[in-house]
Short mmCIF file of C-alpha atoms in Angstrom, two decimals:
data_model
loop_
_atom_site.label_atom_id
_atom_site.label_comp_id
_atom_site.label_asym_id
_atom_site.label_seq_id
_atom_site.Cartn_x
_atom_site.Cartn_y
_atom_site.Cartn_z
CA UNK N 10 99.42 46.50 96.88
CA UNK N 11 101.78 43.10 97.41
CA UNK N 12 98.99 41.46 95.51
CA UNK N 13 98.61 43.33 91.96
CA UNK N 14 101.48 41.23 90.55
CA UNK N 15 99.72 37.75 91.00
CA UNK N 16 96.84 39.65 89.79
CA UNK N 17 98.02 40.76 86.36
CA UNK N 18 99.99 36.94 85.98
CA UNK N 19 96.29 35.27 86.67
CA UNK N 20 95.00 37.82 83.92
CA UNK N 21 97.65 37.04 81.13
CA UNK N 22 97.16 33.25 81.94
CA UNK N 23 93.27 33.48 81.81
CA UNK N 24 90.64 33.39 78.96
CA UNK N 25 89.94 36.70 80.26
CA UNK N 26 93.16 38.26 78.31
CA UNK N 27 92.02 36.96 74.87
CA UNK N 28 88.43 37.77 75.42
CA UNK N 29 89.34 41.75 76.15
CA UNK N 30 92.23 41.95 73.65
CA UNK N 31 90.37 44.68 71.41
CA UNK N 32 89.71 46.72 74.47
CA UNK N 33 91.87 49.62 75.49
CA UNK N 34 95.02 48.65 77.32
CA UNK N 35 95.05 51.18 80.11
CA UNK N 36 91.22 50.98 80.80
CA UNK N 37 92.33 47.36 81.58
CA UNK N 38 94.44 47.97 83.71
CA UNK N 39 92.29 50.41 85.68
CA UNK N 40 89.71 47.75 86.09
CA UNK N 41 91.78 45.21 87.07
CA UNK N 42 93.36 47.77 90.05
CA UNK N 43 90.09 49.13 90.91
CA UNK N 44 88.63 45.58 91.32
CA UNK N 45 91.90 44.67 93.53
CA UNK N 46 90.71 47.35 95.71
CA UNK N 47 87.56 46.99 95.60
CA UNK N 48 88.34 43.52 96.98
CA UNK N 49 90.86 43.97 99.62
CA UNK N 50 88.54 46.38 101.47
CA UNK N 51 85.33 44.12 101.35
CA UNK N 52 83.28 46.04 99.18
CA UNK N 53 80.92 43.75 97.65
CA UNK N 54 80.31 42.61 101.46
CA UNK N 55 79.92 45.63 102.89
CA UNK N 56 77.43 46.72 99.77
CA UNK N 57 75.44 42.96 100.08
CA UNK N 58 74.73 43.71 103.80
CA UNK N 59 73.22 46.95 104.20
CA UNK N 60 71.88 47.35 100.31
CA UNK N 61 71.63 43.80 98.92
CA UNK N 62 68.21 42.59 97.67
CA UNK N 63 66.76 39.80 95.53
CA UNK N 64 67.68 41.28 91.67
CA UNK N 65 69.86 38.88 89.70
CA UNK N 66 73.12 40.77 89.61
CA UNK N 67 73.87 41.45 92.92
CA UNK N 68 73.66 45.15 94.16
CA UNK N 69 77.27 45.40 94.57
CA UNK N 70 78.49 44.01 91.38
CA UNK N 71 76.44 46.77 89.71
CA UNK N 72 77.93 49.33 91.99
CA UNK N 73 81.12 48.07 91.11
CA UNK N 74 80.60 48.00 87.25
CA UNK N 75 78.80 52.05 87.93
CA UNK N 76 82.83 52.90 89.87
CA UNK N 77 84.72 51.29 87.02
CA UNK N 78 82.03 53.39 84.11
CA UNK N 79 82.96 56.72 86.27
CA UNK N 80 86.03 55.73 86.70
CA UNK N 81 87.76 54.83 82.85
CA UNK N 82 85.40 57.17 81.56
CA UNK N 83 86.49 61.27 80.82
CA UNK N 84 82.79 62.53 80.58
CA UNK N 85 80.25 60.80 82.47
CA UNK N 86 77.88 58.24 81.07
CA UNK N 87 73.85 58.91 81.32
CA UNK N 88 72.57 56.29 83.13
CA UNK N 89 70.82 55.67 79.66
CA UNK N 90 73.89 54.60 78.40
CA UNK N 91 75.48 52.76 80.88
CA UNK N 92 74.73 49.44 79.34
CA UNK N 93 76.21 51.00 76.11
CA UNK N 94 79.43 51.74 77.87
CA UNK N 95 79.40 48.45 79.77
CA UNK N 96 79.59 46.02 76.62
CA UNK N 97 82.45 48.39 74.99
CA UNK N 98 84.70 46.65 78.69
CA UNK N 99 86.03 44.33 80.36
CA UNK N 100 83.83 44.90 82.89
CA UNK N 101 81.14 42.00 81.79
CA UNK N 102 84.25 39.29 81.56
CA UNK N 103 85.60 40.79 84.65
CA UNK N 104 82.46 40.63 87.06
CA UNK N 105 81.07 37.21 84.61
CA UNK N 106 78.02 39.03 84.20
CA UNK N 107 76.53 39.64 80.66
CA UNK N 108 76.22 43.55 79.69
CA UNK N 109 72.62 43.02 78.80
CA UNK N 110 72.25 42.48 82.89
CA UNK N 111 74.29 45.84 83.58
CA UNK N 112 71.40 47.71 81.96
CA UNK N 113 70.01 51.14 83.40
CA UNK N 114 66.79 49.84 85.16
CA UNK N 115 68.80 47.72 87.56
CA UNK N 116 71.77 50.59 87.76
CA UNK N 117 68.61 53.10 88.51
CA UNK N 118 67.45 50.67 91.32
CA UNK N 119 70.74 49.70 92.90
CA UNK N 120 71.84 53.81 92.82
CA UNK N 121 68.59 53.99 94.72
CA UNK N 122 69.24 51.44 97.66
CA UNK N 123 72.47 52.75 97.74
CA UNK N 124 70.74 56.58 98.14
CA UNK N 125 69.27 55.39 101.50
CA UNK N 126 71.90 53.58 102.86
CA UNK N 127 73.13 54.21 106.36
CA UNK N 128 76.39 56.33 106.69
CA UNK N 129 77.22 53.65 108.65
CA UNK N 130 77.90 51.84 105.56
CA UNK N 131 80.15 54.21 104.43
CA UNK N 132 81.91 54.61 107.02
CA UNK N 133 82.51 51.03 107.03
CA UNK N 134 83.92 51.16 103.70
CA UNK N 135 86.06 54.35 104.78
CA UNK N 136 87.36 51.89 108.33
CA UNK N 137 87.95 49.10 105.86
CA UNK N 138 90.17 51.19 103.60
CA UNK N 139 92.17 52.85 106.14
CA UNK N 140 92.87 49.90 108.03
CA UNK N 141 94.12 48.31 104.47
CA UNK N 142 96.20 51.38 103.13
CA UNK N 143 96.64 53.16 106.58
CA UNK N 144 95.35 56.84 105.28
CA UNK N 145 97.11 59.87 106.65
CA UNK N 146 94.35 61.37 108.77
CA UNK N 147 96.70 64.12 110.00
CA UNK N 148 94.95 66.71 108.46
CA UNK N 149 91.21 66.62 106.24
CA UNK N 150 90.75 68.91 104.14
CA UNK N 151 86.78 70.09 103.33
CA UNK N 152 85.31 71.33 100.45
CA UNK N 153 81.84 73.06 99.44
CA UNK N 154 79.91 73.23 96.32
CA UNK N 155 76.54 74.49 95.63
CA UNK N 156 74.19 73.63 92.35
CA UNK N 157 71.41 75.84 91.74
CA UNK N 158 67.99 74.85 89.99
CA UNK N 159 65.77 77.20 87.87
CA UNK N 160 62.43 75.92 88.13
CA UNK N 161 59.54 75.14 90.89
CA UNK N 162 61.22 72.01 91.93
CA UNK N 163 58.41 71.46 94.55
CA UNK N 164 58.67 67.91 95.20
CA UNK N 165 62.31 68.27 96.40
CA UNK N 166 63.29 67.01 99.51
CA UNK N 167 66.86 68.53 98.81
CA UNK N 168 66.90 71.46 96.88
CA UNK N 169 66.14 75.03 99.00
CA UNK N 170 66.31 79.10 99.11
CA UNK N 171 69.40 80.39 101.31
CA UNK N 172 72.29 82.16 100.82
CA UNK N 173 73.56 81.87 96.81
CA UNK N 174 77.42 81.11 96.17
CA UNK N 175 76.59 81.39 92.49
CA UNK N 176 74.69 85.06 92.63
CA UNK N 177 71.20 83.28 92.47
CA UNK N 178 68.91 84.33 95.53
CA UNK N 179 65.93 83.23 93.66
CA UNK N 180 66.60 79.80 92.52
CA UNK N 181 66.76 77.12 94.65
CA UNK N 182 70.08 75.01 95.67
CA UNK N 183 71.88 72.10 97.13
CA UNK N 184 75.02 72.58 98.76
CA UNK N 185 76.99 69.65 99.01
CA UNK N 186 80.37 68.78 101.00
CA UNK N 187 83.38 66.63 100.87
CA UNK N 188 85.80 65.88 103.25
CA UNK N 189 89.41 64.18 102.03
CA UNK N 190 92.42 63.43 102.94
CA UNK N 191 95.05 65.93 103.11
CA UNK N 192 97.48 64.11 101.39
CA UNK N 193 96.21 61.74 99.14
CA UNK N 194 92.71 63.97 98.82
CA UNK N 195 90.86 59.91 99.61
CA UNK N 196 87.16 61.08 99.98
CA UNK N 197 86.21 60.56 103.68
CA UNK N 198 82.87 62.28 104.78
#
């Protein structure tokens, strides 16, 4: 990206540098990439107009600080501790919201607005990022993966009997699918 230079020279110029100086180095870097990218392909207006509502950190700058948690993190962070993780970043100086805002009521909401979103949204997102980094769509590649629940689970919209992957006929399941890139494996579908 022709624009991660100026980034980084705005960072060591800014407050922001001395504010994060305790934090780890490479995790700094991720979030300062990830937020590039998150920029150049709209993401915060793409998430404001289908999911955007009246909470006081916007839906997408939530979203954004849930991508950089799953992203600098090696094992994922409960939702419960999201606010936890969030005040150990940069990601409060980086977004200017406090960490005490990033807390896992409004993460819990936002992941829910975000549930019922449109594809159309996505695929959005997916338009805006190939037309920024041109993706190889020569070839996708598609993947299937299938969790199985022990239990009634009768409230369930998702979770079914059918054909068992795992060797479990009698629990239920939810398959799930991905479709990337063949190259670059850039989740599509």
């Amino acid at each position: 990206m022709d624009n991660w230079s100026s980034t980084a020279s705005e960072f060591a110029a800014s407050h922001f540098a001395a504010e994060v100086a305790d934090v780890q180095p490479l995790r700094i870097q991720n979030s300062l990439m990830l937020s590039t990218l998150l920029h150049d392909i709209g993401f915060h207006d793409v998430i404001e107009r289908w999911c955007g509502d009246d909470g006081e950190i916007s839906c997408s700058k939530v979203l954004e600080a849930y991508i950089h948690c799953r992203f600098n993190s090696s094992d994922p962070v409960p939702v419960s501790r999201f606010e936890e993780w969030v005040s150990k970043s940069c990601v409060p100086t980086l977004l200017g919201v406090p960490a005490a805002k990033l807390n896992e009521f409004r993460l819990g909401r936002v992941l829910e607005l975000v549930g019922r979103a449109p594809q159309a949204m996505w695929i959005e997102l997916l338009s805006n990022t190939h037309r920024v980094f041109h993706l190889d769509l020569a070839y996708v590649i598609n993947d299937t993966s299938a969790f199985y629940f022990e239990g009634e689970y009768e409230n369930s919209d998702y979770a079914r009997y059918g054909h068992s992957k795992d060797g479990k006929p009698d629990c239920k399941q939810i398959n799930v699918s991905i479709n990337v890139t063949g190259d670059h494996s850039i989740p599509l579908l």
